[in-house]
């Protein structure tokens, strides 16, 4: 059989037998929380890494909405790398979910938040418009199936060591449950540190066009987790839009240096607003004058 993607790890047999649903070209656009995902509108999800307090999440929601964000992000349940906790460094859990609900009501934004355990799916679904499957759960297939069966849109983050082929495998598990609203988020892969000891990951920009050769599902990026370094978030966000990203996830915090988690990576409100203006400008030149929420 002719290989449509010579030199790639994905073969035509894969498209037919391993992830036929993910590889299906469909014109129906994915929507979540009333928002359409595509490279013309490029909805932005913004907010803190962790839902630290009610005040923080409400304030952030209102500010990022004013700058044009469509979704509030923030983890009440967090896959923290180490098991130790302090007063500041502790997931807010069910209480944090309530605060997210308050921020949603007060800002009118839709909410995306991570869920890590099946037992919390129903509760998280009460608040979330999109369930975030974190990089670390990308290969937790029974969990992905259960999350997909809730019927909520899912964002499946790429594991930092996973190939595009493996990522499609995870997406296929969700699609096979009959959930069509799946979006894919690149968040940086592990490579030797060539730039800076703290740059834990490298944003794999070329996975955007690579994924789009195969799927019509939305593909976007999280440059905050990839770069781990606020000054690099804007260039990588703009580069993502230039590469065809269908959405962005950006960490924003009112006081980045005092963020409970990953204080090097969030933008402050002014930086976020400046980024949003550049995203709008870039979109309008890439999309030949089109912008806004109405894809044609
Ligand atoms: C997050 O977005 O809060 C997060 C933990 O991301 P990732 O799963 O990509 O590490
Ligand atoms: Mn993090």
PDB file of C-alpha atoms and ligand atoms in Angstrom:
ATOM      1  CA  UNK A   1       0.000   0.000   0.000  1.00  0.00           C
ATOM      2  CA  UNK A   2       1.326   3.423  -0.865  1.00  0.00           C
ATOM      3  CA  UNK A   3       2.454   5.315   2.210  1.00  0.00           C
ATOM      4  CA  UNK A   4       0.732   8.678   2.171  1.00  0.00           C
ATOM      5  CA  UNK A   5       3.116   9.906   4.842  1.00  0.00           C
ATOM      6  CA  UNK A   6       6.532   8.587   3.765  1.00  0.00           C
ATOM      7  CA  UNK A   7       9.073   8.565   6.577  1.00  0.00           C
ATOM      8  CA  UNK A   8       6.387   9.098   9.221  1.00  0.00           C
ATOM      9  CA  UNK A   9       5.467   6.722  12.014  1.00  0.00           C
ATOM     10  CA  UNK A  10       1.827   6.806  10.932  1.00  0.00           C
ATOM     11  CA  UNK A  11       0.877   4.509   8.072  1.00  0.00           C
ATOM     12  CA  UNK A  12      -2.275   4.226   5.947  1.00  0.00           C
ATOM     13  CA  UNK A  13      -3.059   0.998   7.849  1.00  0.00           C
ATOM     14  CA  UNK A  14      -3.080   3.006  11.065  1.00  0.00           C
ATOM     15  CA  UNK A  15      -5.662   5.354   9.624  1.00  0.00           C
ATOM     16  CA  UNK A  16      -7.848   2.439   8.614  1.00  0.00           C
ATOM     17  CA  UNK A  17      -7.425   0.158  11.619  1.00  0.00           C
ATOM     18  CA  UNK A  18      -5.877   1.948  14.634  1.00  0.00           C
ATOM     19  CA  UNK A  19      -7.650   5.302  14.710  1.00  0.00           C
ATOM     20  CA  UNK A  20     -10.211   5.501  11.913  1.00  0.00           C
ATOM     21  CA  UNK A  21     -12.454   7.846  13.920  1.00  0.00           C
ATOM     22  CA  UNK A  22      -9.674  10.323  14.705  1.00  0.00           C
ATOM     23  CA  UNK A  23      -8.573  10.203  11.072  1.00  0.00           C
ATOM     24  CA  UNK A  24     -12.080  10.809   9.772  1.00  0.00           C
ATOM     25  CA  UNK A  25     -12.317  14.055   7.887  1.00  0.00           C
ATOM     26  CA  UNK A  26     -15.476  15.794   8.952  1.00  0.00           C
ATOM     27  CA  UNK A  27     -16.700  19.273   8.273  1.00  0.00           C
ATOM     28  CA  UNK A  28     -18.664  19.503  11.527  1.00  0.00           C
ATOM     29  CA  UNK A  29     -16.736  21.761  13.864  1.00  0.00           C
ATOM     30  CA  UNK A  30     -16.118  20.866  17.476  1.00  0.00           C
ATOM     31  CA  UNK A  31     -17.938  23.096  19.928  1.00  0.00           C
ATOM     32  CA  UNK A  32     -17.760  23.295  23.692  1.00  0.00           C
ATOM     33  CA  UNK A  33     -19.394  25.715  26.078  1.00  0.00           C
ATOM     34  CA  UNK A  34     -21.041  27.337  23.050  1.00  0.00           C
ATOM     35  CA  UNK A  35     -17.642  28.126  21.525  1.00  0.00           C
ATOM     36  CA  UNK A  36     -16.420  26.817  18.182  1.00  0.00           C
ATOM     37  CA  UNK A  37     -12.846  25.629  17.899  1.00  0.00           C
ATOM     38  CA  UNK A  38     -11.018  26.472  14.715  1.00  0.00           C
ATOM     39  CA  UNK A  39      -7.999  28.346  13.477  1.00  0.00           C
ATOM     40  CA  UNK A  40     -10.054  31.390  12.528  1.00  0.00           C
ATOM     41  CA  UNK A  41     -11.568  32.048  15.908  1.00  0.00           C
ATOM     42  CA  UNK A  42      -8.747  30.525  18.050  1.00  0.00           C
ATOM     43  CA  UNK A  43     -10.565  30.620  21.385  1.00  0.00           C
ATOM     44  CA  UNK A  44      -8.236  31.229  24.303  1.00  0.00           C
ATOM     45  CA  UNK A  45      -8.474  29.474  27.662  1.00  0.00           C
ATOM     46  CA  UNK A  46      -6.832  31.469  30.408  1.00  0.00           C
ATOM     47  CA  UNK A  47      -6.417  31.412  34.150  1.00  0.00           C
ATOM     48  CA  UNK A  48      -4.189  30.272  36.956  1.00  0.00           C
ATOM     49  CA  UNK A  49      -2.514  26.917  37.179  1.00  0.00           C
ATOM     50  CA  UNK A  50      -4.307  26.159  40.409  1.00  0.00           C
ATOM     51  CA  UNK A  51      -7.614  27.456  41.766  1.00  0.00           C
ATOM     52  CA  UNK A  52      -5.980  28.917  44.862  1.00  0.00           C
ATOM     53  CA  UNK A  53      -8.850  30.918  46.322  1.00  0.00           C
ATOM     54  CA  UNK A  54     -12.267  32.209  45.413  1.00  0.00           C
ATOM     55  CA  UNK A  55     -11.040  35.774  45.169  1.00  0.00           C
ATOM     56  CA  UNK A  56      -8.167  34.834  42.888  1.00  0.00           C
ATOM     57  CA  UNK A  57     -10.271  32.834  40.476  1.00  0.00           C
ATOM     58  CA  UNK A  58     -13.128  35.366  40.311  1.00  0.00           C
ATOM     59  CA  UNK A  59     -10.745  38.286  39.760  1.00  0.00           C
ATOM     60  CA  UNK A  60      -8.799  36.385  37.113  1.00  0.00           C
ATOM     61  CA  UNK A  61     -11.963  35.295  35.321  1.00  0.00           C
ATOM     62  CA  UNK A  62     -13.226  38.846  35.013  1.00  0.00           C
ATOM     63  CA  UNK A  63      -9.858  40.170  33.831  1.00  0.00           C
ATOM     64  CA  UNK A  64      -9.197  37.500  31.231  1.00  0.00           C
ATOM     65  CA  UNK A  65     -12.716  37.836  29.898  1.00  0.00           C
ATOM     66  CA  UNK A  66     -12.172  41.577  29.460  1.00  0.00           C
ATOM     67  CA  UNK A  67      -9.090  40.744  27.389  1.00  0.00           C
ATOM     68  CA  UNK A  68     -11.031  38.354  25.166  1.00  0.00           C
ATOM     69  CA  UNK A  69     -10.557  34.897  26.704  1.00  0.00           C
ATOM     70  CA  UNK A  70     -13.442  32.493  26.048  1.00  0.00           C
ATOM     71  CA  UNK A  71     -12.677  29.956  28.766  1.00  0.00           C
ATOM     72  CA  UNK A  72     -11.491  30.137  32.315  1.00  0.00           C
ATOM     73  CA  UNK A  73      -8.864  27.508  33.105  1.00  0.00           C
ATOM     74  CA  UNK A  74      -7.691  26.441  36.545  1.00  0.00           C
ATOM     75  CA  UNK A  75      -7.056  23.191  38.364  1.00  0.00           C
ATOM     76  CA  UNK A  76      -8.915  22.328  41.546  1.00  0.00           C
ATOM     77  CA  UNK A  77      -7.490  18.828  41.194  1.00  0.00           C
ATOM     78  CA  UNK A  78      -3.807  18.936  40.295  1.00  0.00           C
ATOM     79  CA  UNK A  79      -1.344  16.252  39.222  1.00  0.00           C
ATOM     80  CA  UNK A  80       1.445  17.763  41.341  1.00  0.00           C
ATOM     81  CA  UNK A  81       4.813  16.137  40.646  1.00  0.00           C
ATOM     82  CA  UNK A  82       5.707  15.576  44.317  1.00  0.00           C
ATOM     83  CA  UNK A  83       3.412  14.316  47.068  1.00  0.00           C
ATOM     84  CA  UNK A  84       4.212  16.863  49.796  1.00  0.00           C
ATOM     85  CA  UNK A  85       1.862  19.740  50.512  1.00  0.00           C
ATOM     86  CA  UNK A  86       1.974  22.989  52.455  1.00  0.00           C
ATOM     87  CA  UNK A  87      -0.665  25.586  53.284  1.00  0.00           C
ATOM     88  CA  UNK A  88       0.017  27.358  50.007  1.00  0.00           C
ATOM     89  CA  UNK A  89       0.793  24.345  47.851  1.00  0.00           C
ATOM     90  CA  UNK A  90      -2.361  22.324  48.185  1.00  0.00           C
ATOM     91  CA  UNK A  91      -5.116  21.495  45.716  1.00  0.00           C
ATOM     92  CA  UNK A  92      -8.398  23.156  46.577  1.00  0.00           C
ATOM     93  CA  UNK A  93     -10.370  20.117  45.366  1.00  0.00           C
ATOM     94  CA  UNK A  94     -14.138  20.215  45.841  1.00  0.00           C
ATOM     95  CA  UNK A  95     -13.983  23.658  47.401  1.00  0.00           C
ATOM     96  CA  UNK A  96     -11.992  24.912  44.404  1.00  0.00           C
ATOM     97  CA  UNK A  97     -14.640  23.518  42.092  1.00  0.00           C
ATOM     98  CA  UNK A  98     -17.256  25.625  43.897  1.00  0.00           C
ATOM     99  CA  UNK A  99     -15.053  28.695  43.460  1.00  0.00           C
ATOM    100  CA  UNK A 100     -14.753  27.881  39.755  1.00  0.00           C
ATOM    101  CA  UNK A 101     -18.549  27.763  39.631  1.00  0.00           C
ATOM    102  CA  UNK A 102     -18.751  31.202  41.247  1.00  0.00           C
ATOM    103  CA  UNK A 103     -16.169  32.596  38.806  1.00  0.00           C
ATOM    104  CA  UNK A 104     -18.136  31.111  35.926  1.00  0.00           C
ATOM    105  CA  UNK A 105     -21.349  32.790  37.059  1.00  0.00           C
ATOM    106  CA  UNK A 106     -19.706  36.124  37.767  1.00  0.00           C
ATOM    107  CA  UNK A 107     -17.712  36.288  34.532  1.00  0.00           C
ATOM    108  CA  UNK A 108     -19.997  34.459  32.125  1.00  0.00           C
ATOM    109  CA  UNK A 109     -16.970  32.469  30.904  1.00  0.00           C
ATOM    110  CA  UNK A 110     -17.070  28.764  30.166  1.00  0.00           C
ATOM    111  CA  UNK A 111     -14.819  26.600  32.323  1.00  0.00           C
ATOM    112  CA  UNK A 112     -12.169  24.010  31.568  1.00  0.00           C
ATOM    113  CA  UNK A 113     -10.710  22.132  34.485  1.00  0.00           C
ATOM    114  CA  UNK A 114      -8.755  18.953  35.037  1.00  0.00           C
ATOM    115  CA  UNK A 115     -10.293  15.814  36.455  1.00  0.00           C
ATOM    116  CA  UNK A 116      -7.950  13.055  37.544  1.00  0.00           C
ATOM    117  CA  UNK A 117     -10.163  10.416  39.082  1.00  0.00           C
ATOM    118  CA  UNK A 118     -13.281   8.699  37.881  1.00  0.00           C
ATOM    119  CA  UNK A 119     -15.008   9.186  41.237  1.00  0.00           C
ATOM    120  CA  UNK A 120     -15.034  12.967  40.703  1.00  0.00           C
ATOM    121  CA  UNK A 121     -16.343  12.953  37.131  1.00  0.00           C
ATOM    122  CA  UNK A 122     -19.974  13.715  37.990  1.00  0.00           C
ATOM    123  CA  UNK A 123     -19.067  16.540  40.347  1.00  0.00           C
ATOM    124  CA  UNK A 124     -16.590  18.124  37.951  1.00  0.00           C
ATOM    125  CA  UNK A 125     -19.187  17.876  35.154  1.00  0.00           C
ATOM    126  CA  UNK A 126     -21.491  20.136  37.177  1.00  0.00           C
ATOM    127  CA  UNK A 127     -19.051  23.014  36.697  1.00  0.00           C
ATOM    128  CA  UNK A 128     -16.864  22.189  33.706  1.00  0.00           C
ATOM    129  CA  UNK A 129     -17.768  22.857  30.092  1.00  0.00           C
ATOM    130  CA  UNK A 130     -14.680  20.915  29.041  1.00  0.00           C
ATOM    131  CA  UNK A 131     -13.010  18.142  31.017  1.00  0.00           C
ATOM    132  CA  UNK A 132      -9.251  18.406  30.865  1.00  0.00           C
ATOM    133  CA  UNK A 133      -7.416  15.096  30.649  1.00  0.00           C
ATOM    134  CA  UNK A 134      -3.910  15.957  31.806  1.00  0.00           C
ATOM    135  CA  UNK A 135      -0.719  14.864  30.100  1.00  0.00           C
ATOM    136  CA  UNK A 136      -0.103  12.317  32.834  1.00  0.00           C
ATOM    137  CA  UNK A 137      -3.441  10.632  32.227  1.00  0.00           C
ATOM    138  CA  UNK A 138      -3.148  10.473  28.453  1.00  0.00           C
ATOM    139  CA  UNK A 139      -2.712   6.729  28.574  1.00  0.00           C
ATOM    140  CA  UNK A 140      -5.171   6.004  31.366  1.00  0.00           C
ATOM    141  CA  UNK A 141      -7.593   4.470  28.901  1.00  0.00           C
ATOM    142  CA  UNK A 142     -10.385   3.320  31.235  1.00  0.00           C
ATOM    143  CA  UNK A 143     -10.422   6.811  32.728  1.00  0.00           C
ATOM    144  CA  UNK A 144     -10.555   8.448  29.285  1.00  0.00           C
ATOM    145  CA  UNK A 145     -13.439   6.151  28.341  1.00  0.00           C
ATOM    146  CA  UNK A 146     -15.340   7.055  31.503  1.00  0.00           C
ATOM    147  CA  UNK A 147     -14.713  10.768  30.948  1.00  0.00           C
ATOM    148  CA  UNK A 148     -15.868  10.474  27.330  1.00  0.00           C
ATOM    149  CA  UNK A 149     -19.071   8.702  28.403  1.00  0.00           C
ATOM    150  CA  UNK A 150     -20.115  11.747  30.437  1.00  0.00           C
ATOM    151  CA  UNK A 151     -20.796  13.396  27.073  1.00  0.00           C
ATOM    152  CA  UNK A 152     -18.807  16.498  28.063  1.00  0.00           C
ATOM    153  CA  UNK A 153     -16.262  17.779  25.566  1.00  0.00           C
ATOM    154  CA  UNK A 154     -12.771  16.560  26.444  1.00  0.00           C
ATOM    155  CA  UNK A 155      -9.406  18.185  25.970  1.00  0.00           C
ATOM    156  CA  UNK A 156      -6.761  15.487  25.813  1.00  0.00           C
ATOM    157  CA  UNK A 157      -3.299  16.808  26.521  1.00  0.00           C
ATOM    158  CA  UNK A 158      -0.406  15.063  24.837  1.00  0.00           C
ATOM    159  CA  UNK A 159       1.893  13.244  27.212  1.00  0.00           C
ATOM    160  CA  UNK A 160       5.377  14.777  27.084  1.00  0.00           C
ATOM    161  CA  UNK A 161       6.854  11.492  25.883  1.00  0.00           C
ATOM    162  CA  UNK A 162       4.123  10.390  23.507  1.00  0.00           C
ATOM    163  CA  UNK A 163       4.307  10.202  19.736  1.00  0.00           C
ATOM    164  CA  UNK A 164       1.541  11.645  17.613  1.00  0.00           C
ATOM    165  CA  UNK A 165       0.502   8.057  16.888  1.00  0.00           C
ATOM    166  CA  UNK A 166       0.091   7.296  20.601  1.00  0.00           C
ATOM    167  CA  UNK A 167      -1.787  10.552  21.132  1.00  0.00           C
ATOM    168  CA  UNK A 168      -4.244   9.564  18.411  1.00  0.00           C
ATOM    169  CA  UNK A 169      -4.684   6.243  20.203  1.00  0.00           C
ATOM    170  CA  UNK A 170      -5.867   8.085  23.321  1.00  0.00           C
ATOM    171  CA  UNK A 171      -8.188  10.274  21.247  1.00  0.00           C
ATOM    172  CA  UNK A 172      -9.618   7.198  19.541  1.00  0.00           C
ATOM    173  CA  UNK A 173     -10.578   5.712  22.916  1.00  0.00           C
ATOM    174  CA  UNK A 174     -12.679   8.794  23.593  1.00  0.00           C
ATOM    175  CA  UNK A 175     -14.227   8.945  20.115  1.00  0.00           C
ATOM    176  CA  UNK A 176     -15.158   5.285  20.267  1.00  0.00           C
ATOM    177  CA  UNK A 177     -17.400   6.072  23.249  1.00  0.00           C
ATOM    178  CA  UNK A 178     -19.472   8.217  20.902  1.00  0.00           C
ATOM    179  CA  UNK A 179     -18.134  11.552  22.138  1.00  0.00           C
ATOM    180  CA  UNK A 180     -17.309  13.702  19.111  1.00  0.00           C
ATOM    181  CA  UNK A 181     -16.221  16.817  20.944  1.00  0.00           C
ATOM    182  CA  UNK A 182     -12.574  16.019  21.531  1.00  0.00           C
ATOM    183  CA  UNK A 183      -9.851  18.630  21.302  1.00  0.00           C
ATOM    184  CA  UNK A 184      -6.118  17.947  21.361  1.00  0.00           C
ATOM    185  CA  UNK A 185      -3.607  20.063  23.285  1.00  0.00           C
ATOM    186  CA  UNK A 186       0.156  19.982  22.706  1.00  0.00           C
ATOM    187  CA  UNK A 187       1.917  21.060  25.922  1.00  0.00           C
ATOM    188  CA  UNK A 188       5.585  20.399  25.281  1.00  0.00           C
ATOM    189  CA  UNK A 189       7.682  17.278  24.977  1.00  0.00           C
ATOM    190  CA  UNK A 190      10.794  16.173  26.839  1.00  0.00           C
ATOM    191  CA  UNK A 191      14.035  16.930  25.058  1.00  0.00           C
ATOM    192  CA  UNK A 192      17.567  17.582  26.326  1.00  0.00           C
ATOM    193  CA  UNK A 193      17.736  21.053  27.866  1.00  0.00           C
ATOM    194  CA  UNK A 194      19.281  23.173  25.193  1.00  0.00           C
ATOM    195  CA  UNK A 195      18.103  26.615  26.264  1.00  0.00           C
ATOM    196  CA  UNK A 196      17.663  26.897  29.959  1.00  0.00           C
ATOM    197  CA  UNK A 197      17.744  24.467  32.843  1.00  0.00           C
ATOM    198  CA  UNK A 198      14.185  25.360  33.817  1.00  0.00           C
ATOM    199  CA  UNK A 199      12.683  24.787  30.380  1.00  0.00           C
ATOM    200  CA  UNK A 200      11.329  21.394  31.248  1.00  0.00           C
ATOM    201  CA  UNK A 201       9.674  20.798  27.902  1.00  0.00           C
ATOM    202  CA  UNK A 202       9.856  21.989  24.329  1.00  0.00           C
ATOM    203  CA  UNK A 203       6.717  23.035  22.486  1.00  0.00           C
ATOM    204  CA  UNK A 204       6.394  20.732  19.494  1.00  0.00           C
ATOM    205  CA  UNK A 205       5.003  23.221  17.001  1.00  0.00           C
ATOM    206  CA  UNK A 206       5.284  20.931  14.033  1.00  0.00           C
ATOM    207  CA  UNK A 207       2.880  18.493  15.606  1.00  0.00           C
ATOM    208  CA  UNK A 208       0.120  20.983  14.711  1.00  0.00           C
ATOM    209  CA  UNK A 209       0.445  20.629  10.931  1.00  0.00           C
ATOM    210  CA  UNK A 210       1.355  16.949  11.399  1.00  0.00           C
ATOM    211  CA  UNK A 211      -1.841  16.238  13.336  1.00  0.00           C
ATOM    212  CA  UNK A 212      -3.887  18.252  10.884  1.00  0.00           C
ATOM    213  CA  UNK A 213      -2.697  16.100   7.982  1.00  0.00           C
ATOM    214  CA  UNK A 214      -4.664  13.336   9.634  1.00  0.00           C
ATOM    215  CA  UNK A 215      -7.511  14.665  11.741  1.00  0.00           C
ATOM    216  CA  UNK A 216     -10.061  17.407  11.547  1.00  0.00           C
ATOM    217  CA  UNK A 217     -10.311  17.594  15.338  1.00  0.00           C
ATOM    218  CA  UNK A 218      -9.071  20.859  16.827  1.00  0.00           C
ATOM    219  CA  UNK A 219      -5.410  20.972  17.794  1.00  0.00           C
ATOM    220  CA  UNK A 220      -4.068  23.706  20.055  1.00  0.00           C
ATOM    221  CA  UNK A 221      -1.194  24.420  22.411  1.00  0.00           C
ATOM    222  CA  UNK A 222      -0.388  25.277  26.001  1.00  0.00           C
ATOM    223  CA  UNK A 223       2.802  27.331  25.702  1.00  0.00           C
ATOM    224  CA  UNK A 224       2.823  28.012  29.463  1.00  0.00           C
ATOM    225  CA  UNK A 225       3.473  24.433  30.479  1.00  0.00           C
ATOM    226  CA  UNK A 226       5.794  23.905  27.533  1.00  0.00           C
ATOM    227  CA  UNK A 227       8.127  26.824  28.158  1.00  0.00           C
ATOM    228  CA  UNK A 228       7.773  27.009  31.963  1.00  0.00           C
ATOM    229  CA  UNK A 229       8.952  30.589  31.495  1.00  0.00           C
ATOM    230  CA  UNK A 230       6.639  33.560  31.075  1.00  0.00           C
ATOM    231  CA  UNK A 231       8.835  35.598  28.658  1.00  0.00           C
ATOM    232  CA  UNK A 232       8.646  32.758  26.123  1.00  0.00           C
ATOM    233  CA  UNK A 233       4.880  32.289  26.331  1.00  0.00           C
ATOM    234  CA  UNK A 234       3.951  35.112  23.972  1.00  0.00           C
ATOM    235  CA  UNK A 235       6.334  34.142  21.143  1.00  0.00           C
ATOM    236  CA  UNK A 236       5.292  30.503  21.371  1.00  0.00           C
ATOM    237  CA  UNK A 237       1.596  31.396  21.523  1.00  0.00           C
ATOM    238  CA  UNK A 238       1.926  33.544  18.408  1.00  0.00           C
ATOM    239  CA  UNK A 239       3.961  30.853  16.671  1.00  0.00           C
ATOM    240  CA  UNK A 240       1.192  28.365  17.502  1.00  0.00           C
ATOM    241  CA  UNK A 241      -1.405  30.586  15.860  1.00  0.00           C
ATOM    242  CA  UNK A 242       0.872  30.958  12.850  1.00  0.00           C
ATOM    243  CA  UNK A 243       1.119  27.138  12.671  1.00  0.00           C
ATOM    244  CA  UNK A 244      -2.661  26.752  12.563  1.00  0.00           C
ATOM    245  CA  UNK A 245      -3.556  26.223  16.221  1.00  0.00           C
ATOM    246  CA  UNK A 246      -7.307  26.018  16.833  1.00  0.00           C
ATOM    247  CA  UNK A 247      -7.076  27.255  20.409  1.00  0.00           C
ATOM    248  CA  UNK A 248      -4.585  28.360  23.056  1.00  0.00           C
ATOM    249  CA  UNK A 249      -4.352  27.627  26.746  1.00  0.00           C
ATOM    250  CA  UNK A 250      -2.470  30.336  28.649  1.00  0.00           C
ATOM    251  CA  UNK A 251      -1.671  30.560  32.327  1.00  0.00           C
ATOM    252  CA  UNK A 252      -2.574  33.928  33.833  1.00  0.00           C
ATOM    253  CA  UNK A 253      -2.218  34.961  37.480  1.00  0.00           C
ATOM    254  CA  UNK A 254      -2.792  38.310  39.214  1.00  0.00           C
ATOM    255  CA  UNK A 255       0.593  38.052  40.932  1.00  0.00           C
ATOM    256  CA  UNK A 256       2.718  35.497  39.067  1.00  0.00           C
ATOM    257  CA  UNK A 257       5.697  35.436  41.380  1.00  0.00           C
ATOM    258  CA  UNK A 258       3.434  34.465  44.249  1.00  0.00           C
ATOM    259  CA  UNK A 259       1.574  31.765  42.327  1.00  0.00           C
ATOM    260  CA  UNK A 260       1.281  28.619  44.421  1.00  0.00           C
ATOM    261  CA  UNK A 261       2.338  26.410  41.531  1.00  0.00           C
ATOM    262  CA  UNK A 262       4.862  27.046  38.730  1.00  0.00           C
ATOM    263  CA  UNK A 263       5.383  30.776  39.471  1.00  0.00           C
ATOM    264  CA  UNK A 264       7.782  31.217  36.551  1.00  0.00           C
ATOM    265  CA  UNK A 265       5.215  30.572  33.856  1.00  0.00           C
ATOM    266  CA  UNK A 266       2.036  32.652  34.269  1.00  0.00           C
ATOM    267  CA  UNK A 267       1.489  35.972  32.545  1.00  0.00           C
ATOM    268  CA  UNK A 268       0.103  38.858  34.547  1.00  0.00           C
ATOM    269  CA  UNK A 269      -3.058  40.629  33.388  1.00  0.00           C
ATOM    270  CA  UNK A 270      -1.225  43.294  31.368  1.00  0.00           C
ATOM    271  CA  UNK A 271       0.978  40.734  29.607  1.00  0.00           C
ATOM    272  CA  UNK A 272      -2.063  38.633  28.812  1.00  0.00           C
ATOM    273  CA  UNK A 273      -3.969  41.552  27.406  1.00  0.00           C
ATOM    274  CA  UNK A 274      -0.968  42.521  25.224  1.00  0.00           C
ATOM    275  CA  UNK A 275      -0.756  38.935  23.984  1.00  0.00           C
ATOM    276  CA  UNK A 276      -4.448  38.889  23.123  1.00  0.00           C
ATOM    277  CA  UNK A 277      -4.087  42.023  21.019  1.00  0.00           C
ATOM    278  CA  UNK A 278      -1.244  40.403  19.089  1.00  0.00           C
ATOM    279  CA  UNK A 279      -3.216  37.174  18.638  1.00  0.00           C
ATOM    280  CA  UNK A 280      -6.082  39.198  17.159  1.00  0.00           C
ATOM    281  CA  UNK A 281      -3.726  41.024  14.802  1.00  0.00           C
ATOM    282  CA  UNK A 282      -2.041  37.798  13.727  1.00  0.00           C
ATOM    283  CA  UNK A 283      -5.358  36.045  13.158  1.00  0.00           C
ATOM    284  CA  UNK A 284      -6.566  38.796  10.924  1.00  0.00           C
ATOM    285  CA  UNK A 285      -3.497  38.659   8.716  1.00  0.00           C
ATOM    286  CA  UNK A 286      -3.425  34.844   8.556  1.00  0.00           C
ATOM    287  CA  UNK A 287      -7.157  34.559   7.950  1.00  0.00           C
ATOM    288  CA  UNK A 288      -7.262  37.225   5.286  1.00  0.00           C
ATOM    289  CA  UNK A 289      -9.198  39.742   7.289  1.00  0.00           C
ATOM    290  CA  UNK A 290     -11.524  37.295   9.044  1.00  0.00           C
ATOM    291  CA  UNK A 291     -11.717  37.236  12.796  1.00  0.00           C
ATOM    292  CA  UNK A 292     -14.184  36.534  15.550  1.00  0.00           C
ATOM    293  CA  UNK A 293     -16.340  33.558  16.299  1.00  0.00           C
ATOM    294  CA  UNK A 294     -17.997  32.945  12.986  1.00  0.00           C
ATOM    295  CA  UNK A 295     -16.035  30.563  10.821  1.00  0.00           C
ATOM    296  CA  UNK A 296     -17.109  30.401   7.199  1.00  0.00           C
TER     297      UNK A 296
HETATM  298  C1  LIG B   1      -2.347  21.914  33.677  1.00  0.00           C
HETATM  299  O1  LIG B   1      -2.754  22.348  32.590  1.00  0.00           O
HETATM  300  O2  LIG B   1      -2.651  22.416  34.761  1.00  0.00           O
HETATM  301  C2  LIG B   1      -1.449  20.737  33.688  1.00  0.00           C
HETATM  302  C3  LIG B   1      -1.155  20.101  34.804  1.00  0.00           C
HETATM  303  O3  LIG B   1      -0.968  20.422  32.469  1.00  0.00           O
HETATM  304  P1  LIG B   1      -0.218  19.113  31.935  1.00  0.00           P
HETATM  305  O4  LIG B   1      -1.142  17.961  32.159  1.00  0.00           O
HETATM  306  O5  LIG B   1      -0.010  19.427  30.497  1.00  0.00           O
HETATM  307  O6  LIG B   1       1.075  19.000  32.686  1.00  0.00           O
HETATM  308 MN1  LIG B   2       1.916  22.698  35.927  1.00  0.00          MN
END
